[in-house]
């Protein structure tokens, strides 16, 4: 952890040492450093870097990212950085496809200005209230987002969606329903671009 932080700080220092540092590079490195701190629950440090990134990105007027200004591409909506998924969601991933099916739990919540989950609710339990409850608990306690920013200030975003697949056994002939989930917590840190849906439904 310490080595990773030192590497990012060194990268930021190298960019800053240039006589005329590229605002694109400043925005990129500052965003990465902000994400590093945000994923470790150090929001004050994260915010300083996010604001530095925003200020640099706002100076970029001649480049677009997928047709969007750089500020919009980086901070236009919350971005999932980390979540510890409920244990057992992929317990049967190695079973033959004919023996399993995927049930998806869908959550909706607000991502606060600090990048945390607030007021979560189950939009679709995926056929099992227990799986939905365990998914909600895991996301509420462990998910961390890069918050949306407006004019360099982090703001809350309502209607953010998160989907969690569960691989479950198909019932055997004569049985009813699929096996219920057994879940606690299993470490699963998400990359900067998350595998789970985190669409902004503003």
PDB file of C-alpha atoms in Angstrom:
ATOM      1  CA  UNK A   1       0.000   0.000   0.000  1.00  0.00           C
ATOM      2  CA  UNK A   2       2.777   2.429   0.937  1.00  0.00           C
ATOM      3  CA  UNK A   3       4.649   1.670  -2.288  1.00  0.00           C
ATOM      4  CA  UNK A   4       1.566   2.325  -4.367  1.00  0.00           C
ATOM      5  CA  UNK A   5       0.993   5.671  -2.691  1.00  0.00           C
ATOM      6  CA  UNK A   6       4.635   6.672  -3.129  1.00  0.00           C
ATOM      7  CA  UNK A   7       4.499   5.764  -6.813  1.00  0.00           C
ATOM      8  CA  UNK A   8       1.432   7.917  -7.396  1.00  0.00           C
ATOM      9  CA  UNK A   9       2.876  10.825  -5.421  1.00  0.00           C
ATOM     10  CA  UNK A  10       6.089  10.575  -7.418  1.00  0.00           C
ATOM     11  CA  UNK A  11       4.134  10.583 -10.679  1.00  0.00           C
ATOM     12  CA  UNK A  12       2.257  13.686  -9.555  1.00  0.00           C
ATOM     13  CA  UNK A  13       5.528  15.373  -8.575  1.00  0.00           C
ATOM     14  CA  UNK A  14       7.122  14.580 -11.937  1.00  0.00           C
ATOM     15  CA  UNK A  15       4.204  16.161 -13.763  1.00  0.00           C
ATOM     16  CA  UNK A  16       4.245  19.224 -11.517  1.00  0.00           C
ATOM     17  CA  UNK A  17       8.007  19.694 -11.975  1.00  0.00           C
ATOM     18  CA  UNK A  18       7.619  20.361 -15.682  1.00  0.00           C
ATOM     19  CA  UNK A  19       7.926  23.974 -16.721  1.00  0.00           C
ATOM     20  CA  UNK A  20       4.552  23.915 -18.433  1.00  0.00           C
ATOM     21  CA  UNK A  21       2.787  20.730 -17.266  1.00  0.00           C
ATOM     22  CA  UNK A  22       0.121  19.311 -19.523  1.00  0.00           C
ATOM     23  CA  UNK A  23      -3.295  19.871 -17.956  1.00  0.00           C
ATOM     24  CA  UNK A  24      -4.385  16.505 -19.330  1.00  0.00           C
ATOM     25  CA  UNK A  25      -1.592  14.758 -17.445  1.00  0.00           C
ATOM     26  CA  UNK A  26      -2.229  16.762 -14.307  1.00  0.00           C
ATOM     27  CA  UNK A  27      -5.905  15.817 -14.453  1.00  0.00           C
ATOM     28  CA  UNK A  28      -5.089  12.163 -15.080  1.00  0.00           C
ATOM     29  CA  UNK A  29      -2.533  11.760 -12.289  1.00  0.00           C
ATOM     30  CA  UNK A  30      -4.554  13.814  -9.804  1.00  0.00           C
ATOM     31  CA  UNK A  31      -7.669  11.749 -10.494  1.00  0.00           C
ATOM     32  CA  UNK A  32      -5.767   8.504  -9.961  1.00  0.00           C
ATOM     33  CA  UNK A  33      -4.317   9.788  -6.713  1.00  0.00           C
ATOM     34  CA  UNK A  34      -7.766  10.917  -5.605  1.00  0.00           C
ATOM     35  CA  UNK A  35      -9.163   7.479  -6.389  1.00  0.00           C
ATOM     36  CA  UNK A  36      -6.371   5.904  -4.344  1.00  0.00           C
ATOM     37  CA  UNK A  37      -7.293   7.882  -1.241  1.00  0.00           C
ATOM     38  CA  UNK A  38     -11.013   7.543  -1.827  1.00  0.00           C
ATOM     39  CA  UNK A  39     -10.777   3.762  -1.948  1.00  0.00           C
ATOM     40  CA  UNK A  40      -9.061   3.855   1.426  1.00  0.00           C
ATOM     41  CA  UNK A  41     -11.627   6.059   3.100  1.00  0.00           C
ATOM     42  CA  UNK A  42      -9.474   9.214   3.142  1.00  0.00           C
ATOM     43  CA  UNK A  43     -11.959  11.577   1.555  1.00  0.00           C
ATOM     44  CA  UNK A  44     -10.236  14.829   2.562  1.00  0.00           C
ATOM     45  CA  UNK A  45      -7.079  13.806   0.709  1.00  0.00           C
ATOM     46  CA  UNK A  46      -9.106  12.477  -2.179  1.00  0.00           C
ATOM     47  CA  UNK A  47     -11.015  15.746  -2.475  1.00  0.00           C
ATOM     48  CA  UNK A  48      -7.854  17.847  -2.732  1.00  0.00           C
ATOM     49  CA  UNK A  49      -6.716  15.764  -5.680  1.00  0.00           C
ATOM     50  CA  UNK A  50     -10.147  15.659  -7.318  1.00  0.00           C
ATOM     51  CA  UNK A  51     -10.327  19.462  -7.157  1.00  0.00           C
ATOM     52  CA  UNK A  52      -6.842  19.712  -8.634  1.00  0.00           C
ATOM     53  CA  UNK A  53      -7.914  17.320 -11.391  1.00  0.00           C
ATOM     54  CA  UNK A  54     -11.073  19.305 -12.090  1.00  0.00           C
ATOM     55  CA  UNK A  55      -9.163  22.591 -12.332  1.00  0.00           C
ATOM     56  CA  UNK A  56      -6.689  21.060 -14.776  1.00  0.00           C
ATOM     57  CA  UNK A  57      -9.410  19.367 -16.827  1.00  0.00           C
ATOM     58  CA  UNK A  58     -11.330  22.646 -17.091  1.00  0.00           C
ATOM     59  CA  UNK A  59      -8.330  24.129 -18.912  1.00  0.00           C
ATOM     60  CA  UNK A  60      -8.569  21.486 -21.633  1.00  0.00           C
ATOM     61  CA  UNK A  61     -10.798  23.010 -24.284  1.00  0.00           C
ATOM     62  CA  UNK A  62      -9.392  21.442 -27.447  1.00  0.00           C
ATOM     63  CA  UNK A  63      -9.844  17.764 -26.586  1.00  0.00           C
ATOM     64  CA  UNK A  64     -12.878  15.576 -26.067  1.00  0.00           C
ATOM     65  CA  UNK A  65     -13.249  12.130 -24.543  1.00  0.00           C
ATOM     66  CA  UNK A  66     -15.973  10.192 -26.342  1.00  0.00           C
ATOM     67  CA  UNK A  67     -17.403  13.531 -27.388  1.00  0.00           C
ATOM     68  CA  UNK A  68     -17.431  14.938 -23.853  1.00  0.00           C
ATOM     69  CA  UNK A  69     -15.335  17.651 -22.196  1.00  0.00           C
ATOM     70  CA  UNK A  70     -12.671  16.186 -19.940  1.00  0.00           C
ATOM     71  CA  UNK A  71     -14.405  17.455 -16.800  1.00  0.00           C
ATOM     72  CA  UNK A  72     -17.562  15.614 -17.835  1.00  0.00           C
ATOM     73  CA  UNK A  73     -15.663  12.440 -18.739  1.00  0.00           C
ATOM     74  CA  UNK A  74     -13.922  12.347 -15.353  1.00  0.00           C
ATOM     75  CA  UNK A  75     -16.597  13.696 -13.033  1.00  0.00           C
ATOM     76  CA  UNK A  76     -19.878  13.671 -14.930  1.00  0.00           C
ATOM     77  CA  UNK A  77     -21.296  10.784 -12.930  1.00  0.00           C
ATOM     78  CA  UNK A  78     -20.277   8.649  -9.946  1.00  0.00           C
ATOM     79  CA  UNK A  79     -17.714   5.962 -10.715  1.00  0.00           C
ATOM     80  CA  UNK A  80     -17.533   2.783  -8.636  1.00  0.00           C
ATOM     81  CA  UNK A  81     -14.013   2.339  -7.291  1.00  0.00           C
ATOM     82  CA  UNK A  82     -14.414  -0.437  -4.732  1.00  0.00           C
ATOM     83  CA  UNK A  83     -16.931  -2.901  -3.386  1.00  0.00           C
ATOM     84  CA  UNK A  84     -16.655  -6.089  -1.358  1.00  0.00           C
ATOM     85  CA  UNK A  85     -19.111  -8.465  -2.922  1.00  0.00           C
ATOM     86  CA  UNK A  86     -21.237 -10.900  -0.916  1.00  0.00           C
ATOM     87  CA  UNK A  87     -19.576 -14.260  -0.397  1.00  0.00           C
ATOM     88  CA  UNK A  88     -20.977 -17.065  -2.464  1.00  0.00           C
ATOM     89  CA  UNK A  89     -22.281 -15.051  -5.392  1.00  0.00           C
ATOM     90  CA  UNK A  90     -20.100 -17.126  -7.755  1.00  0.00           C
ATOM     91  CA  UNK A  91     -19.875 -20.329  -5.697  1.00  0.00           C
ATOM     92  CA  UNK A  92     -21.192 -22.403  -8.590  1.00  0.00           C
ATOM     93  CA  UNK A  93     -19.312 -20.675 -11.388  1.00  0.00           C
ATOM     94  CA  UNK A  94     -17.443 -23.887 -12.279  1.00  0.00           C
ATOM     95  CA  UNK A  95     -20.577 -25.998 -12.599  1.00  0.00           C
ATOM     96  CA  UNK A  96     -21.752 -26.970 -16.106  1.00  0.00           C
ATOM     97  CA  UNK A  97     -23.966 -24.267 -17.644  1.00  0.00           C
ATOM     98  CA  UNK A  98     -26.904 -26.673 -17.734  1.00  0.00           C
ATOM     99  CA  UNK A  99     -26.848 -26.922 -13.917  1.00  0.00           C
ATOM    100  CA  UNK A 100     -26.913 -23.222 -13.048  1.00  0.00           C
ATOM    101  CA  UNK A 101     -28.642 -19.967 -13.817  1.00  0.00           C
ATOM    102  CA  UNK A 102     -27.910 -16.341 -13.050  1.00  0.00           C
ATOM    103  CA  UNK A 103     -30.208 -14.269 -10.860  1.00  0.00           C
ATOM    104  CA  UNK A 104     -29.489 -10.548 -10.644  1.00  0.00           C
ATOM    105  CA  UNK A 105     -30.184  -8.320  -7.668  1.00  0.00           C
ATOM    106  CA  UNK A 106     -30.694  -4.681  -8.624  1.00  0.00           C
ATOM    107  CA  UNK A 107     -30.191  -1.858  -6.128  1.00  0.00           C
ATOM    108  CA  UNK A 108     -30.815   1.854  -6.367  1.00  0.00           C
ATOM    109  CA  UNK A 109     -29.356   4.480  -4.042  1.00  0.00           C
ATOM    110  CA  UNK A 110     -27.842   7.915  -3.692  1.00  0.00           C
ATOM    111  CA  UNK A 111     -24.097   8.406  -3.966  1.00  0.00           C
ATOM    112  CA  UNK A 112     -23.247  11.183  -1.519  1.00  0.00           C
ATOM    113  CA  UNK A 113     -20.848  14.045  -2.149  1.00  0.00           C
ATOM    114  CA  UNK A 114     -18.321  11.987  -0.168  1.00  0.00           C
ATOM    115  CA  UNK A 115     -18.728   9.027  -2.529  1.00  0.00           C
ATOM    116  CA  UNK A 116     -20.615   6.780  -0.108  1.00  0.00           C
ATOM    117  CA  UNK A 117     -23.889   4.918  -0.542  1.00  0.00           C
ATOM    118  CA  UNK A 118     -26.977   6.412   1.114  1.00  0.00           C
ATOM    119  CA  UNK A 119     -30.653   5.424   1.206  1.00  0.00           C
ATOM    120  CA  UNK A 120     -30.209   2.127  -0.662  1.00  0.00           C
ATOM    121  CA  UNK A 121     -33.262   0.162  -1.704  1.00  0.00           C
ATOM    122  CA  UNK A 122     -33.867  -3.055  -3.556  1.00  0.00           C
ATOM    123  CA  UNK A 123     -35.309  -2.409  -7.005  1.00  0.00           C
ATOM    124  CA  UNK A 124     -35.318  -6.101  -7.956  1.00  0.00           C
ATOM    125  CA  UNK A 125     -34.542  -8.906  -5.464  1.00  0.00           C
ATOM    126  CA  UNK A 126     -33.582 -11.346  -8.206  1.00  0.00           C
ATOM    127  CA  UNK A 127     -36.005 -13.947  -6.922  1.00  0.00           C
ATOM    128  CA  UNK A 128     -34.629 -14.207  -3.371  1.00  0.00           C
ATOM    129  CA  UNK A 129     -35.059 -11.613  -0.592  1.00  0.00           C
ATOM    130  CA  UNK A 130     -32.103 -13.085   1.336  1.00  0.00           C
ATOM    131  CA  UNK A 131     -29.734 -12.570  -1.568  1.00  0.00           C
ATOM    132  CA  UNK A 132     -31.084  -9.062  -1.984  1.00  0.00           C
ATOM    133  CA  UNK A 133     -30.574  -8.283   1.710  1.00  0.00           C
ATOM    134  CA  UNK A 134     -26.988  -9.555   1.687  1.00  0.00           C
ATOM    135  CA  UNK A 135     -26.215  -7.616  -1.478  1.00  0.00           C
ATOM    136  CA  UNK A 136     -27.643  -4.437  -0.036  1.00  0.00           C
ATOM    137  CA  UNK A 137     -25.651  -4.867   3.174  1.00  0.00           C
ATOM    138  CA  UNK A 138     -22.390  -5.440   1.306  1.00  0.00           C
ATOM    139  CA  UNK A 139     -22.836  -2.453  -0.977  1.00  0.00           C
ATOM    140  CA  UNK A 140     -23.990  -0.078   1.745  1.00  0.00           C
ATOM    141  CA  UNK A 141     -21.001  -0.887   3.957  1.00  0.00           C
ATOM    142  CA  UNK A 142     -18.174  -1.254   1.458  1.00  0.00           C
ATOM    143  CA  UNK A 143     -18.887   0.545  -1.833  1.00  0.00           C
ATOM    144  CA  UNK A 144     -16.835   3.650  -2.555  1.00  0.00           C
ATOM    145  CA  UNK A 145     -17.395   5.927  -5.536  1.00  0.00           C
ATOM    146  CA  UNK A 146     -15.605   8.804  -7.179  1.00  0.00           C
ATOM    147  CA  UNK A 147     -18.339  11.411  -6.675  1.00  0.00           C
ATOM    148  CA  UNK A 148     -19.904  13.489  -9.400  1.00  0.00           C
ATOM    149  CA  UNK A 149     -18.651  17.072  -9.437  1.00  0.00           C
ATOM    150  CA  UNK A 150     -20.220  20.314 -10.587  1.00  0.00           C
ATOM    151  CA  UNK A 151     -18.004  23.355 -11.033  1.00  0.00           C
ATOM    152  CA  UNK A 152     -15.274  21.641  -9.046  1.00  0.00           C
ATOM    153  CA  UNK A 153     -17.503  20.746  -6.109  1.00  0.00           C
ATOM    154  CA  UNK A 154     -18.611  17.173  -5.293  1.00  0.00           C
ATOM    155  CA  UNK A 155     -22.376  16.734  -5.217  1.00  0.00           C
ATOM    156  CA  UNK A 156     -24.806  13.967  -4.316  1.00  0.00           C
ATOM    157  CA  UNK A 157     -26.300  11.895  -7.124  1.00  0.00           C
ATOM    158  CA  UNK A 158     -29.664  10.170  -6.769  1.00  0.00           C
ATOM    159  CA  UNK A 159     -30.891   7.140  -8.695  1.00  0.00           C
ATOM    160  CA  UNK A 160     -27.564   5.337  -9.095  1.00  0.00           C
ATOM    161  CA  UNK A 161     -28.054   1.675 -10.032  1.00  0.00           C
ATOM    162  CA  UNK A 162     -25.956  -1.318  -9.020  1.00  0.00           C
ATOM    163  CA  UNK A 163     -26.537  -4.875 -10.214  1.00  0.00           C
ATOM    164  CA  UNK A 164     -25.117  -7.960  -8.531  1.00  0.00           C
ATOM    165  CA  UNK A 165     -25.310 -11.327 -10.312  1.00  0.00           C
ATOM    166  CA  UNK A 166     -25.750 -14.520  -8.296  1.00  0.00           C
ATOM    167  CA  UNK A 167     -24.912 -17.879  -9.882  1.00  0.00           C
ATOM    168  CA  UNK A 168     -27.318 -20.408  -8.378  1.00  0.00           C
ATOM    169  CA  UNK A 169     -28.031 -24.092  -8.868  1.00  0.00           C
ATOM    170  CA  UNK A 170     -31.050 -25.077 -10.871  1.00  0.00           C
ATOM    171  CA  UNK A 171     -33.497 -27.198  -8.885  1.00  0.00           C
ATOM    172  CA  UNK A 172     -33.267 -30.918  -9.424  1.00  0.00           C
ATOM    173  CA  UNK A 173     -36.308 -32.743 -10.766  1.00  0.00           C
ATOM    174  CA  UNK A 174     -38.941 -32.844  -8.062  1.00  0.00           C
ATOM    175  CA  UNK A 175     -37.447 -29.905  -6.137  1.00  0.00           C
ATOM    176  CA  UNK A 176     -38.846 -26.397  -6.024  1.00  0.00           C
ATOM    177  CA  UNK A 177     -36.762 -23.252  -6.333  1.00  0.00           C
ATOM    178  CA  UNK A 178     -33.025 -22.775  -6.477  1.00  0.00           C
ATOM    179  CA  UNK A 179     -30.615 -22.971  -3.577  1.00  0.00           C
ATOM    180  CA  UNK A 180     -30.783 -19.891  -1.332  1.00  0.00           C
ATOM    181  CA  UNK A 181     -27.667 -17.810  -0.912  1.00  0.00           C
ATOM    182  CA  UNK A 182     -25.316 -18.060   2.026  1.00  0.00           C
ATOM    183  CA  UNK A 183     -23.314 -14.850   2.222  1.00  0.00           C
ATOM    184  CA  UNK A 184     -21.040 -12.800   4.402  1.00  0.00           C
ATOM    185  CA  UNK A 185     -18.208 -10.848   2.823  1.00  0.00           C
ATOM    186  CA  UNK A 186     -15.481 -11.698   0.390  1.00  0.00           C
ATOM    187  CA  UNK A 187     -12.900  -9.166  -0.741  1.00  0.00           C
ATOM    188  CA  UNK A 188     -13.427  -8.007  -4.308  1.00  0.00           C
ATOM    189  CA  UNK A 189     -11.946  -4.658  -5.172  1.00  0.00           C
ATOM    190  CA  UNK A 190     -13.401  -3.171  -8.284  1.00  0.00           C
ATOM    191  CA  UNK A 191     -11.218  -1.548 -11.002  1.00  0.00           C
ATOM    192  CA  UNK A 192     -11.634   2.074 -12.045  1.00  0.00           C
ATOM    193  CA  UNK A 193     -14.212   0.848 -14.572  1.00  0.00           C
ATOM    194  CA  UNK A 194     -16.501  -1.414 -12.551  1.00  0.00           C
ATOM    195  CA  UNK A 195     -17.919  -4.770 -13.747  1.00  0.00           C
ATOM    196  CA  UNK A 196     -21.217  -4.053 -11.998  1.00  0.00           C
ATOM    197  CA  UNK A 197     -23.654  -1.506 -13.327  1.00  0.00           C
ATOM    198  CA  UNK A 198     -23.381   1.914 -11.712  1.00  0.00           C
ATOM    199  CA  UNK A 199     -25.475   3.927 -14.095  1.00  0.00           C
ATOM    200  CA  UNK A 200     -26.450   7.474 -13.183  1.00  0.00           C
ATOM    201  CA  UNK A 201     -30.237   7.637 -13.508  1.00  0.00           C
ATOM    202  CA  UNK A 202     -30.489  11.292 -12.743  1.00  0.00           C
TER     203      UNK A 202
END
